[in-house]
Amino acid sequence: MLLTRVPSPLHQSNRRTAYVPLLRSISLPPGMFNADTLARYDGKTGSKGLYLALLGKVYDVEKGAKYYREGGSYSFFAGKDASRAYITGDFSDTGLTDDLTGLSEESVAGLANWIEMYHKDYPYMGKLVGRYYTITGEKTAELRRIEELLSRAQAVKDKEDEQKKMFPPCNSEFNTKTGHRVWCSNQSGGIERSWDGVPRRFHPPGMSQERCVCVRTTGAPYDNPSATTNNGDLSNPNLKEYPNCEPSSKSCKLK
């Protein structure tokens, strides 16, 4: 990549020099964009099309023109990479940036659904030279850092999803007359299954709060299917019964 020397803000005091890429003065390989060429696809009158970038990958969002063209609810994403705004919801000029610096790992993980959606629904057009890709299309250190965060977040989500299969969340309702009730069914927590289960207080290791889960009462434990026991997952050490509730009841009233 060609570089140019520009005075550092500290130039007067210590003569240090900063370097910035000459992205606007070199020809781009096929499938590569820079900020200027991508901006020509902002969907406004006279533009070349309707593109946007997310983490440096460029997509043609013409199919969603009613959202991304001028006047649409997502028009501010067109013609640029505004990855940070997908997380923060800051759609000001300063918020519409690709810089994720300072955001928590949990926040960055929120990009996963957007990445999946664009990859699935919109044609991939190329890469944006800058923060996430070099002019030859190689990943930058910053992109590798973000991908590592997303990978860790996905591993956590996969573990949580597996845990929900073992211990689906309870149904819950509150009524001013009857109070708070939790109960189990074969679809509670959005987890469809062949059993209902009974409500238990579940306190996962490392978590500060417990939650209500439905526990299978027959067969071998979920995580040890070869066991000869026949009380499901009731013996799990992270479970507690609700006070004043019959252990075999599918419904419990809480105080």
mmCIF file with all atom_site columns, C-alpha atoms in Angstrom, residues 50-184:
data_model
loop_
_atom_site.group_PDB
_atom_site.id
_atom_site.type_symbol
_atom_site.label_atom_id
_atom_site.label_alt_id
_atom_site.label_comp_id
_atom_site.label_asym_id
_atom_site.label_entity_id
_atom_site.label_seq_id
_atom_site.pdbx_PDB_ins_code
_atom_site.Cartn_x
_atom_site.Cartn_y
_atom_site.Cartn_z
_atom_site.occupancy
_atom_site.B_iso_or_equiv
_atom_site.pdbx_formal_charge
_atom_site.auth_seq_id
_atom_site.auth_comp_id
_atom_site.auth_asym_id
_atom_site.auth_atom_id
_atom_site.pdbx_PDB_model_num
ATOM 1   C CA . LEU A 1 50  ? -27.308 1.108   -3.446 1.00 0.00 ? 50  LEU A CA 1
ATOM 2   C CA . TYR A 1 51  ? -24.475 -0.466  -1.463 1.00 0.00 ? 51  TYR A CA 1
ATOM 3   C CA . LEU A 1 52  ? -23.365 -0.495  2.151  1.00 0.00 ? 52  LEU A CA 1
ATOM 4   C CA . ALA A 1 53  ? -20.546 -2.107  4.085  1.00 0.00 ? 53  ALA A CA 1
ATOM 5   C CA . LEU A 1 54  ? -20.471 -3.972  7.379  1.00 0.00 ? 54  LEU A CA 1
ATOM 6   C CA . LEU A 1 55  ? -17.098 -4.796  8.928  1.00 0.00 ? 55  LEU A CA 1
ATOM 7   C CA . GLY A 1 56  ? -15.569 -3.973  5.569  1.00 0.00 ? 56  GLY A CA 1
ATOM 8   C CA . LYS A 1 57  ? -17.704 -6.307  3.451  1.00 0.00 ? 57  LYS A CA 1
ATOM 9   C CA . VAL A 1 58  ? -19.771 -4.556  0.787  1.00 0.00 ? 58  VAL A CA 1
ATOM 10  C CA . TYR A 1 59  ? -23.330 -5.639  -0.038 1.00 0.00 ? 59  TYR A CA 1
ATOM 11  C CA . ASP A 1 60  ? -25.827 -4.604  -2.701 1.00 0.00 ? 60  ASP A CA 1
ATOM 12  C CA . VAL A 1 61  ? -28.985 -3.732  -0.757 1.00 0.00 ? 61  VAL A CA 1
ATOM 13  C CA . GLU A 1 62  ? -31.124 -2.701  -3.726 1.00 0.00 ? 62  GLU A CA 1
ATOM 14  C CA . LYS A 1 63  ? -33.578 -5.451  -2.767 1.00 0.00 ? 63  LYS A CA 1
ATOM 15  C CA . GLY A 1 64  ? -34.261 -3.507  0.419  1.00 0.00 ? 64  GLY A CA 1
ATOM 16  C CA . ALA A 1 65  ? -34.432 -0.134  -1.337 1.00 0.00 ? 65  ALA A CA 1
ATOM 17  C CA . LYS A 1 66  ? -37.491 1.005   0.617  1.00 0.00 ? 66  LYS A CA 1
ATOM 18  C CA . TYR A 1 67  ? -35.343 0.876   3.754  1.00 0.00 ? 67  TYR A CA 1
ATOM 19  C CA . TYR A 1 68  ? -31.970 2.028   2.424  1.00 0.00 ? 68  TYR A CA 1
ATOM 20  C CA . ARG A 1 69  ? -32.785 4.665   -0.195 1.00 0.00 ? 69  ARG A CA 1
ATOM 21  C CA . GLU A 1 70  ? -33.086 8.332   0.725  1.00 0.00 ? 70  GLU A CA 1
ATOM 22  C CA . GLY A 1 71  ? -35.996 8.764   3.115  1.00 0.00 ? 71  GLY A CA 1
ATOM 23  C CA . GLY A 1 72  ? -35.938 5.126   4.212  1.00 0.00 ? 72  GLY A CA 1
ATOM 24  C CA . SER A 1 73  ? -35.552 4.114   7.838  1.00 0.00 ? 73  SER A CA 1
ATOM 25  C CA . TYR A 1 74  ? -31.991 2.809   7.233  1.00 0.00 ? 74  TYR A CA 1
ATOM 26  C CA . SER A 1 75  ? -30.905 5.301   4.561  1.00 0.00 ? 75  SER A CA 1
ATOM 27  C CA . PHE A 1 76  ? -28.042 6.548   6.739  1.00 0.00 ? 76  PHE A CA 1
ATOM 28  C CA . PHE A 1 77  ? -26.260 3.192   6.274  1.00 0.00 ? 77  PHE A CA 1
ATOM 29  C CA . ALA A 1 78  ? -26.085 3.524   2.481  1.00 0.00 ? 78  ALA A CA 1
ATOM 30  C CA . GLY A 1 79  ? -22.774 4.289   0.799  1.00 0.00 ? 79  GLY A CA 1
ATOM 31  C CA . LYS A 1 80  ? -20.638 3.740   3.869  1.00 0.00 ? 80  LYS A CA 1
ATOM 32  C CA . ASP A 1 81  ? -19.481 1.359   6.590  1.00 0.00 ? 81  ASP A CA 1
ATOM 33  C CA . ALA A 1 82  ? -21.278 2.419   9.769  1.00 0.00 ? 82  ALA A CA 1
ATOM 34  C CA . SER A 1 83  ? -20.662 -0.775  11.756 1.00 0.00 ? 83  SER A CA 1
ATOM 35  C CA . ARG A 1 84  ? -20.599 1.024   15.097 1.00 0.00 ? 84  ARG A CA 1
ATOM 36  C CA . ALA A 1 85  ? -24.097 2.471   14.651 1.00 0.00 ? 85  ALA A CA 1
ATOM 37  C CA . TYR A 1 86  ? -25.624 -1.003  14.310 1.00 0.00 ? 86  TYR A CA 1
ATOM 38  C CA . ILE A 1 87  ? -24.572 -1.523  17.921 1.00 0.00 ? 87  ILE A CA 1
ATOM 39  C CA . THR A 1 88  ? -24.956 1.903   19.505 1.00 0.00 ? 88  THR A CA 1
ATOM 40  C CA . GLY A 1 89  ? -27.983 3.250   17.652 1.00 0.00 ? 89  GLY A CA 1
ATOM 41  C CA . ASP A 1 90  ? -26.130 6.555   17.276 1.00 0.00 ? 90  ASP A CA 1
ATOM 42  C CA . PHE A 1 91  ? -27.002 7.712   13.751 1.00 0.00 ? 91  PHE A CA 1
ATOM 43  C CA . SER A 1 92  ? -25.338 11.104  13.976 1.00 0.00 ? 92  SER A CA 1
ATOM 44  C CA . ASP A 1 93  ? -22.458 11.951  11.638 1.00 0.00 ? 93  ASP A CA 1
ATOM 45  C CA . THR A 1 94  ? -19.950 10.975  14.318 1.00 0.00 ? 94  THR A CA 1
ATOM 46  C CA . GLY A 1 95  ? -21.856 7.816   15.211 1.00 0.00 ? 95  GLY A CA 1
ATOM 47  C CA . LEU A 1 96  ? -21.979 6.531   11.631 1.00 0.00 ? 96  LEU A CA 1
ATOM 48  C CA . THR A 1 97  ? -18.463 5.117   11.700 1.00 0.00 ? 97  THR A CA 1
ATOM 49  C CA . ASP A 1 98  ? -16.806 1.729   11.274 1.00 0.00 ? 98  ASP A CA 1
ATOM 50  C CA . ASP A 1 99  ? -14.702 2.221   14.416 1.00 0.00 ? 99  ASP A CA 1
ATOM 51  C CA . LEU A 1 100 ? -15.693 -0.203  17.198 1.00 0.00 ? 100 LEU A CA 1
ATOM 52  C CA . THR A 1 101 ? -13.027 1.012   19.613 1.00 0.00 ? 101 THR A CA 1
ATOM 53  C CA . GLY A 1 102 ? -14.182 1.069   23.229 1.00 0.00 ? 102 GLY A CA 1
ATOM 54  C CA . LEU A 1 103 ? -17.222 -1.161  22.772 1.00 0.00 ? 103 LEU A CA 1
ATOM 55  C CA . SER A 1 104 ? -17.581 -4.161  25.063 1.00 0.00 ? 104 SER A CA 1
ATOM 56  C CA . GLU A 1 105 ? -17.310 -7.722  23.810 1.00 0.00 ? 105 GLU A CA 1
ATOM 57  C CA . GLU A 1 106 ? -20.988 -8.209  24.594 1.00 0.00 ? 106 GLU A CA 1
ATOM 58  C CA . SER A 1 107 ? -21.878 -5.154  22.519 1.00 0.00 ? 107 SER A CA 1
ATOM 59  C CA . VAL A 1 108 ? -19.777 -6.232  19.539 1.00 0.00 ? 108 VAL A CA 1
ATOM 60  C CA . ALA A 1 109 ? -21.518 -9.610  19.649 1.00 0.00 ? 109 ALA A CA 1
ATOM 61  C CA . GLY A 1 110 ? -24.682 -7.757  18.670 1.00 0.00 ? 110 GLY A CA 1
ATOM 62  C CA . LEU A 1 111 ? -23.305 -7.496  15.128 1.00 0.00 ? 111 LEU A CA 1
ATOM 63  C CA . ALA A 1 112 ? -23.599 -11.249 14.596 1.00 0.00 ? 112 ALA A CA 1
ATOM 64  C CA . ASN A 1 113 ? -27.271 -11.167 13.602 1.00 0.00 ? 113 ASN A CA 1
ATOM 65  C CA . TRP A 1 114 ? -26.697 -8.288  11.183 1.00 0.00 ? 114 TRP A CA 1
ATOM 66  C CA . ILE A 1 115 ? -23.747 -10.096 9.591  1.00 0.00 ? 115 ILE A CA 1
ATOM 67  C CA . GLU A 1 116 ? -25.833 -13.230 9.155  1.00 0.00 ? 116 GLU A CA 1
ATOM 68  C CA . MET A 1 117 ? -28.732 -11.271 7.672  1.00 0.00 ? 117 MET A CA 1
ATOM 69  C CA . TYR A 1 118 ? -26.666 -9.405  5.081  1.00 0.00 ? 118 TYR A CA 1
ATOM 70  C CA . HIS A 1 119 ? -24.767 -12.554 4.132  1.00 0.00 ? 119 HIS A CA 1
ATOM 71  C CA . LYS A 1 120 ? -28.038 -14.420 3.643  1.00 0.00 ? 120 LYS A CA 1
ATOM 72  C CA . ASP A 1 121 ? -30.255 -11.770 2.040  1.00 0.00 ? 121 ASP A CA 1
ATOM 73  C CA . TYR A 1 122 ? -28.040 -9.479  -0.036 1.00 0.00 ? 122 TYR A CA 1
ATOM 74  C CA . PRO A 1 123 ? -25.425 -10.012 -2.790 1.00 0.00 ? 123 PRO A CA 1
ATOM 75  C CA . TYR A 1 124 ? -21.819 -9.643  -1.667 1.00 0.00 ? 124 TYR A CA 1
ATOM 76  C CA . MET A 1 125 ? -19.988 -7.136  -3.881 1.00 0.00 ? 125 MET A CA 1
ATOM 77  C CA . GLY A 1 126 ? -16.479 -6.848  -2.476 1.00 0.00 ? 126 GLY A CA 1
ATOM 78  C CA . LYS A 1 127 ? -14.383 -5.340  0.289  1.00 0.00 ? 127 LYS A CA 1
ATOM 79  C CA . LEU A 1 128 ? -13.776 -1.859  1.624  1.00 0.00 ? 128 LEU A CA 1
ATOM 80  C CA . VAL A 1 129 ? -10.130 -0.831  1.898  1.00 0.00 ? 129 VAL A CA 1
ATOM 81  C CA . GLY A 1 130 ? -9.366  0.694   5.261  1.00 0.00 ? 130 GLY A CA 1
ATOM 82  C CA . ARG A 1 131 ? -9.957  -0.421  8.821  1.00 0.00 ? 131 ARG A CA 1
ATOM 83  C CA . TYR A 1 132 ? -10.788 -4.046  8.051  1.00 0.00 ? 132 TYR A CA 1
ATOM 84  C CA . TYR A 1 133 ? -9.160  -4.913  4.714  1.00 0.00 ? 133 TYR A CA 1
ATOM 85  C CA . THR A 1 134 ? -5.912  -4.011  2.972  1.00 0.00 ? 134 THR A CA 1
ATOM 86  C CA . ILE A 1 135 ? -5.849  -2.971  -0.664 1.00 0.00 ? 135 ILE A CA 1
ATOM 87  C CA . THR A 1 136 ? -5.028  -6.555  -1.609 1.00 0.00 ? 136 THR A CA 1
ATOM 88  C CA . GLY A 1 137 ? -8.118  -7.802  0.226  1.00 0.00 ? 137 GLY A CA 1
ATOM 89  C CA . GLU A 1 138 ? -6.303  -9.243  3.223  1.00 0.00 ? 138 GLU A CA 1
ATOM 90  C CA . LYS A 1 139 ? -7.764  -8.978  6.709  1.00 0.00 ? 139 LYS A CA 1
ATOM 91  C CA . THR A 1 140 ? -6.264  -6.363  8.980  1.00 0.00 ? 140 THR A CA 1
ATOM 92  C CA . ALA A 1 141 ? -5.256  -6.993  12.581 1.00 0.00 ? 141 ALA A CA 1
ATOM 93  C CA . GLU A 1 142 ? -8.350  -5.061  13.670 1.00 0.00 ? 142 GLU A CA 1
ATOM 94  C CA . LEU A 1 143 ? -10.685 -7.341  11.723 1.00 0.00 ? 143 LEU A CA 1
ATOM 95  C CA . ARG A 1 144 ? -9.003  -10.418 13.171 1.00 0.00 ? 144 ARG A CA 1
ATOM 96  C CA . ARG A 1 145 ? -9.508  -8.932  16.645 1.00 0.00 ? 145 ARG A CA 1
ATOM 97  C CA . ILE A 1 146 ? -13.217 -8.344  16.003 1.00 0.00 ? 146 ILE A CA 1
ATOM 98  C CA . GLU A 1 147 ? -13.653 -11.822 14.527 1.00 0.00 ? 147 GLU A CA 1
ATOM 99  C CA . GLU A 1 148 ? -12.080 -13.312 17.642 1.00 0.00 ? 148 GLU A CA 1
ATOM 100 C CA . LEU A 1 149 ? -14.583 -11.413 19.804 1.00 0.00 ? 149 LEU A CA 1
ATOM 101 C CA . LEU A 1 150 ? -17.459 -12.655 17.646 1.00 0.00 ? 150 LEU A CA 1
ATOM 102 C CA . SER A 1 151 ? -16.134 -16.211 17.799 1.00 0.00 ? 151 SER A CA 1
ATOM 103 C CA . ARG A 1 152 ? -15.996 -16.136 21.602 1.00 0.00 ? 152 ARG A CA 1
ATOM 104 C CA . ALA A 1 153 ? -19.477 -14.650 21.768 1.00 0.00 ? 153 ALA A CA 1
ATOM 105 C CA . GLN A 1 154 ? -20.808 -17.378 19.473 1.00 0.00 ? 154 GLN A CA 1
ATOM 106 C CA . ALA A 1 155 ? -19.247 -20.053 21.687 1.00 0.00 ? 155 ALA A CA 1
ATOM 107 C CA . VAL A 1 156 ? -21.029 -18.553 24.706 1.00 0.00 ? 156 VAL A CA 1
ATOM 108 C CA . LYS A 1 157 ? -24.321 -18.434 22.797 1.00 0.00 ? 157 LYS A CA 1
ATOM 109 C CA . ASP A 1 158 ? -23.936 -22.045 21.659 1.00 0.00 ? 158 ASP A CA 1
ATOM 110 C CA . LYS A 1 159 ? -23.366 -23.074 25.273 1.00 0.00 ? 159 LYS A CA 1
ATOM 111 C CA . GLU A 1 160 ? -26.435 -21.126 26.415 1.00 0.00 ? 160 GLU A CA 1
ATOM 112 C CA . ASP A 1 161 ? -28.569 -22.650 23.657 1.00 0.00 ? 161 ASP A CA 1
ATOM 113 C CA . GLU A 1 162 ? -27.467 -26.130 24.662 1.00 0.00 ? 162 GLU A CA 1
ATOM 114 C CA . GLN A 1 163 ? -28.219 -25.329 28.292 1.00 0.00 ? 163 GLN A CA 1
ATOM 115 C CA . LYS A 1 164 ? -31.734 -24.191 27.327 1.00 0.00 ? 164 LYS A CA 1
ATOM 116 C CA . LYS A 1 165 ? -32.361 -27.569 25.714 1.00 0.00 ? 165 LYS A CA 1
ATOM 117 C CA . MET A 1 166 ? -31.400 -29.205 28.993 1.00 0.00 ? 166 MET A CA 1
ATOM 118 C CA . PHE A 1 167 ? -33.220 -26.661 31.181 1.00 0.00 ? 167 PHE A CA 1
ATOM 119 C CA . PRO A 1 168 ? -35.880 -24.764 29.162 1.00 0.00 ? 168 PRO A CA 1
ATOM 120 C CA . PRO A 1 169 ? -37.130 -21.519 30.751 1.00 0.00 ? 169 PRO A CA 1
ATOM 121 C CA . CYS A 1 170 ? -40.443 -21.663 32.632 1.00 0.00 ? 170 CYS A CA 1
ATOM 122 C CA . ASN A 1 171 ? -43.622 -19.932 31.609 1.00 0.00 ? 171 ASN A CA 1
ATOM 123 C CA . SER A 1 172 ? -44.334 -17.006 33.914 1.00 0.00 ? 172 SER A CA 1
ATOM 124 C CA . GLU A 1 173 ? -47.279 -14.727 34.673 1.00 0.00 ? 173 GLU A CA 1
ATOM 125 C CA . PHE A 1 174 ? -48.182 -12.106 37.240 1.00 0.00 ? 174 PHE A CA 1
ATOM 126 C CA . ASN A 1 175 ? -51.703 -11.174 38.272 1.00 0.00 ? 175 ASN A CA 1
ATOM 127 C CA . THR A 1 176 ? -52.544 -8.606  40.934 1.00 0.00 ? 176 THR A CA 1
ATOM 128 C CA . LYS A 1 177 ? -55.173 -10.957 42.363 1.00 0.00 ? 177 LYS A CA 1
ATOM 129 C CA . THR A 1 178 ? -53.429 -14.315 42.187 1.00 0.00 ? 178 THR A CA 1
ATOM 130 C CA . GLY A 1 179 ? -49.807 -13.174 42.326 1.00 0.00 ? 179 GLY A CA 1
ATOM 131 C CA . HIS A 1 180 ? -46.790 -14.574 40.484 1.00 0.00 ? 180 HIS A CA 1
ATOM 132 C CA . ARG A 1 181 ? -46.909 -18.060 38.994 1.00 0.00 ? 181 ARG A CA 1
ATOM 133 C CA . VAL A 1 182 ? -44.377 -20.142 37.058 1.00 0.00 ? 182 VAL A CA 1
ATOM 134 C CA . TRP A 1 183 ? -45.218 -23.351 35.229 1.00 0.00 ? 183 TRP A CA 1
ATOM 135 C CA . CYS A 1 184 ? -43.933 -25.839 32.709 1.00 0.00 ? 184 CYS A CA 1
#
